[in-house]
Coordinates of C-alpha atoms in Angstrom, one line a residue:
X1 CA -0.3 0.0 0.0
X2 CA 1.6 3.1 -1.1
X3 CA 1.5 6.3 2.0
X4 CA 0.3 9.0 1.3
X5 CA 2.4 12.5 0.0
X6 CA 3.6 14.3 3.0
X7 CA 2.2 17.9 1.7
X8 CA 4.0 20.8 3.2
X9 CA 1.6 24.6 3.4
X10 CA 3.0 27.4 3.3
X11 CA 1.1 29.2 6.5
X12 CA 0.1 32.6 6.2
X13 CA -0.2 33.5 10.1
X14 CA -4.5 34.8 9.6
X15 CA -6.9 33.7 12.4
X16 CA -10.7 31.9 11.5
X17 CA -11.9 34.8 11.7
X18 CA -10.1 37.2 9.5
X19 CA -9.5 34.3 6.4
X20 CA -13.3 34.3 6.8
X21 CA -13.6 38.2 6.6
X22 CA -10.6 38.5 4.0
X23 CA -13.3 35.0 2.2
X24 CA -16.1 37.6 2.2
X25 CA -14.6 40.8 0.9
X26 CA -12.9 39.2 -1.8
X27 CA -16.2 37.0 -3.0
X28 CA -18.4 40.9 -2.7
X29 CA -16.0 42.7 -4.1
X30 CA -17.0 40.1 -6.8
X31 CA -20.7 40.2 -6.8
X32 CA -20.8 43.8 -6.4
X33 CA -18.6 44.4 -9.9
X34 CA -20.2 41.8 -11.7
X35 CA -23.5 43.7 -11.7
X36 CA -21.9 47.0 -12.5
X37 CA -21.4 45.2 -15.5
X38 CA -24.5 44.0 -16.3
X39 CA -26.5 47.5 -15.0
X40 CA -24.3 49.0 -17.2
X41 CA -24.4 46.9 -20.3
X42 CA -28.1 46.4 -20.6
X43 CA -27.8 49.8 -21.3
X44 CA -26.3 49.8 -23.9
X45 CA -29.0 46.9 -25.0
X46 CA -31.0 47.8 -29.6
X47 CA -34.0 46.3 -27.5
X48 CA -33.8 44.6 -30.7
X49 CA -31.6 40.5 -31.6
X50 CA -28.5 43.4 -32.1
X51 CA -25.8 42.8 -30.7
X52 CA -24.8 46.4 -29.5
X53 CA -21.6 48.0 -30.0
X54 CA -19.8 48.4 -26.5
X55 CA -17.1 50.5 -26.0
X56 CA -13.6 50.2 -25.6
X57 CA -14.5 50.5 -21.1
X58 CA -16.4 47.4 -21.1
X59 CA -13.9 44.9 -21.9
X60 CA -13.7 44.8 -18.0
X61 CA -10.5 45.2 -17.8
X62 CA -10.1 48.0 -15.0
X63 CA -13.2 47.9 -13.5
X64 CA -13.7 51.4 -12.8
X65 CA -13.9 52.3 -15.9
X66 CA -16.4 50.2 -16.0
X67 CA -17.7 51.6 -12.4
X68 CA -16.9 55.2 -14.3
X69 CA -20.0 54.3 -16.5
X70 CA -22.2 52.7 -14.2
X71 CA -22.1 56.0 -12.6
X72 CA -22.6 57.8 -16.1
X73 CA -25.9 55.5 -17.5
X74 CA -26.4 53.9 -14.3
X75 CA -26.7 56.3 -11.5
X76 CA -27.4 59.8 -13.3
X77 CA -30.0 58.7 -15.2
X78 CA -31.8 57.0 -12.3
X79 CA -35.4 58.6 -10.7
X80 CA -34.5 61.1 -7.9
X81 CA -34.5 58.6 -5.2
X82 CA -32.5 56.2 -6.5
X83 CA -30.0 58.1 -7.4
X84 CA -29.3 59.3 -4.2
X85 CA -28.9 55.7 -2.4
X86 CA -26.8 55.1 -5.4
X87 CA -24.3 58.1 -6.1
X88 CA -23.9 56.9 -1.8
X89 CA -22.9 53.4 -3.0
X90 CA -21.0 54.4 -5.9
X91 CA -18.8 56.9 -3.1
X92 CA -18.0 54.2 -0.6
X93 CA -16.8 51.4 -3.3
X94 CA -14.3 55.0 -4.5
X95 CA -13.5 54.7 -1.4
X96 CA -13.2 51.1 -0.4
X97 CA -10.7 50.8 -3.7
X98 CA -8.1 51.0 -2.5
X99 CA -7.9 49.2 0.8
X100 CA -9.3 45.5 -1.7
X101 CA -6.2 46.3 -4.2
X102 CA -4.1 45.8 -1.1
X103 CA -5.5 42.9 0.0
X104 CA -6.1 41.3 -3.1
X105 CA -2.0 42.7 -4.6
X106 CA -0.4 43.1 -1.1
X107 CA 2.4 40.5 -0.3
X108 CA 1.5 39.3 3.7
X109 CA 3.2 40.5 6.6
X110 CA 3.2 40.7 10.5
X111 CA 4.7 42.6 12.9
X112 CA 5.9 42.2 16.8
X113 CA 5.2 45.1 17.2
X114 CA 1.8 44.5 16.9
X115 CA 0.3 41.2 16.6
X116 CA -2.9 42.7 17.1
X117 CA -3.4 43.7 13.0
X118 CA -1.9 42.4 9.2
X119 CA -0.2 44.3 7.1
X120 CA 0.4 43.8 3.4
X121 CA 3.2 45.4 0.6
X122 CA 2.3 45.9 -2.5
X123 CA 4.2 48.4 -5.5
X124 CA 2.0 50.4 -7.5
X125 CA 3.6 53.1 -9.9
X126 CA 7.4 52.0 -8.4
X127 CA 6.4 53.4 -4.9
X128 CA 6.4 50.7 -1.9
X129 CA 2.4 50.8 -0.3
X130 CA 2.2 49.4 3.3
X131 CA -0.6 48.9 4.5
X132 CA -2.4 47.7 8.1
X133 CA -6.0 45.6 8.9
X134 CA -7.1 44.5 12.4
X135 CA -10.0 42.1 11.6
X136 CA -12.8 44.3 13.1
X137 CA -11.4 46.9 10.2
X138 CA -11.5 43.8 7.5
X139 CA -15.1 42.3 9.8
X140 CA -16.7 46.2 8.9
X141 CA -15.7 46.3 5.0
X142 CA -17.2 42.6 4.7
X143 CA -20.3 43.6 6.2
X144 CA -19.9 47.8 4.6
X145 CA -19.6 45.4 1.0
X146 CA -22.8 43.4 1.5
X147 CA -24.8 46.8 1.9
X148 CA -23.5 48.2 -0.9
X149 CA -24.7 44.9 -2.8
X150 CA -27.6 45.1 -1.9
X151 CA -28.6 48.7 -2.2
X152 CA -27.0 48.7 -6.1
X153 CA -29.5 45.9 -6.8
X154 CA -32.0 46.9 -4.8
X155 CA -31.6 50.7 -4.9
X156 CA -35.5 52.0 -3.8
X157 CA -34.4 48.7 -0.7
X158 CA -37.6 46.5 0.2
X159 CA -40.0 48.2 -2.5
X160 CA -37.6 46.9 -4.5
X161 CA -36.7 43.6 -3.6
X162 CA -40.3 42.0 -3.0
X163 CA -40.8 43.9 -6.9
X164 CA -37.9 41.4 -8.2
X165 CA -38.9 38.4 -6.4
X166 CA -42.3 39.2 -8.2
X167 CA -41.3 39.1 -11.7
X168 CA -38.9 36.1 -11.2
X169 CA -41.0 34.1 -9.2
X170 CA -40.6 31.7 -7.2
X171 CA -37.3 31.0 -4.6
X172 CA -35.9 29.3 -3.3
X173 CA -32.7 29.5 -1.1
X174 CA -29.5 26.9 -1.0
X175 CA -29.9 25.1 1.5
X176 CA -33.4 24.8 1.4
X177 CA -33.1 23.1 -2.4
X178 CA -31.2 21.2 -0.1
X179 CA -32.6 19.9 2.4
X180 CA -35.8 19.5 0.5
X181 CA -33.7 17.8 -2.8
X182 CA -32.3 15.4 -0.1
X183 CA -28.6 16.4 -0.9
X184 CA -26.1 15.7 1.6
X185 CA -25.2 18.7 4.1
X186 CA -23.3 20.7 6.4
X187 CA -23.4 21.6 9.8
X188 CA -24.6 24.9 8.5
X189 CA -27.0 23.5 6.5
X190 CA -25.4 24.5 3.3
X191 CA -25.2 21.3 0.8
X192 CA -22.0 19.3 -0.1
X193 CA -22.7 16.9 -3.4
X194 CA -25.8 16.4 -5.4
X195 CA -28.4 15.1 -3.9
X196 CA -30.1 12.0 -5.2
X197 CA -33.4 12.4 -6.3
X198 CA -34.1 15.1 -9.1
X199 CA -33.9 19.0 -9.0
X200 CA -36.8 20.7 -6.5
X201 CA -39.8 21.3 -9.0
X202 CA -40.4 25.9 -9.3
X203 CA -36.6 26.0 -7.7
X204 CA -34.4 28.6 -9.4
X205 CA -30.5 28.5 -9.2
X206 CA -30.2 32.2 -8.6
X207 CA -26.6 34.9 -8.1
X208 CA -25.3 36.0 -5.3

């Protein structure tokens, strides 16, 4: 019998809480970029079967380029009340982008001088940038991004959410789908594999 190969893993020296918050930040930011892109690209839809011509910003190489188009074509043209909500989200996104870039592109390290924080170092335009993060900051940032994501999708609040739910039909969460389909689940109720039966009738997949 072949012995399992010993694997050597690098330890990033992050607590479970820090890992959780960083993961949520990445997930929320990716979902935000996706929604901003979709809302923007819809504004170029000519309303027929033709494929619209898109500006180079929509190549989606730089999120800030798409964000500026979103501001111009979605935020500025929204009804007054919703426009104010979307403008605040736009300002918050710009305010959080530097921290997001530091988390995404920086090299992680920690110091004996302050064991309660983690730091990242990155090089941008020949400048060395060091950023510091506490677990509280990471948790607050993850929560704020979740709120931004909701308001970008539903600037009218629960009224918009209810309207969207009515337009899309019935909704079933991932955990509920797992429960009704008999799929294996973890301790939190999330599926860990495929159910032995077919997907429950009336269920649909939902992003986010």
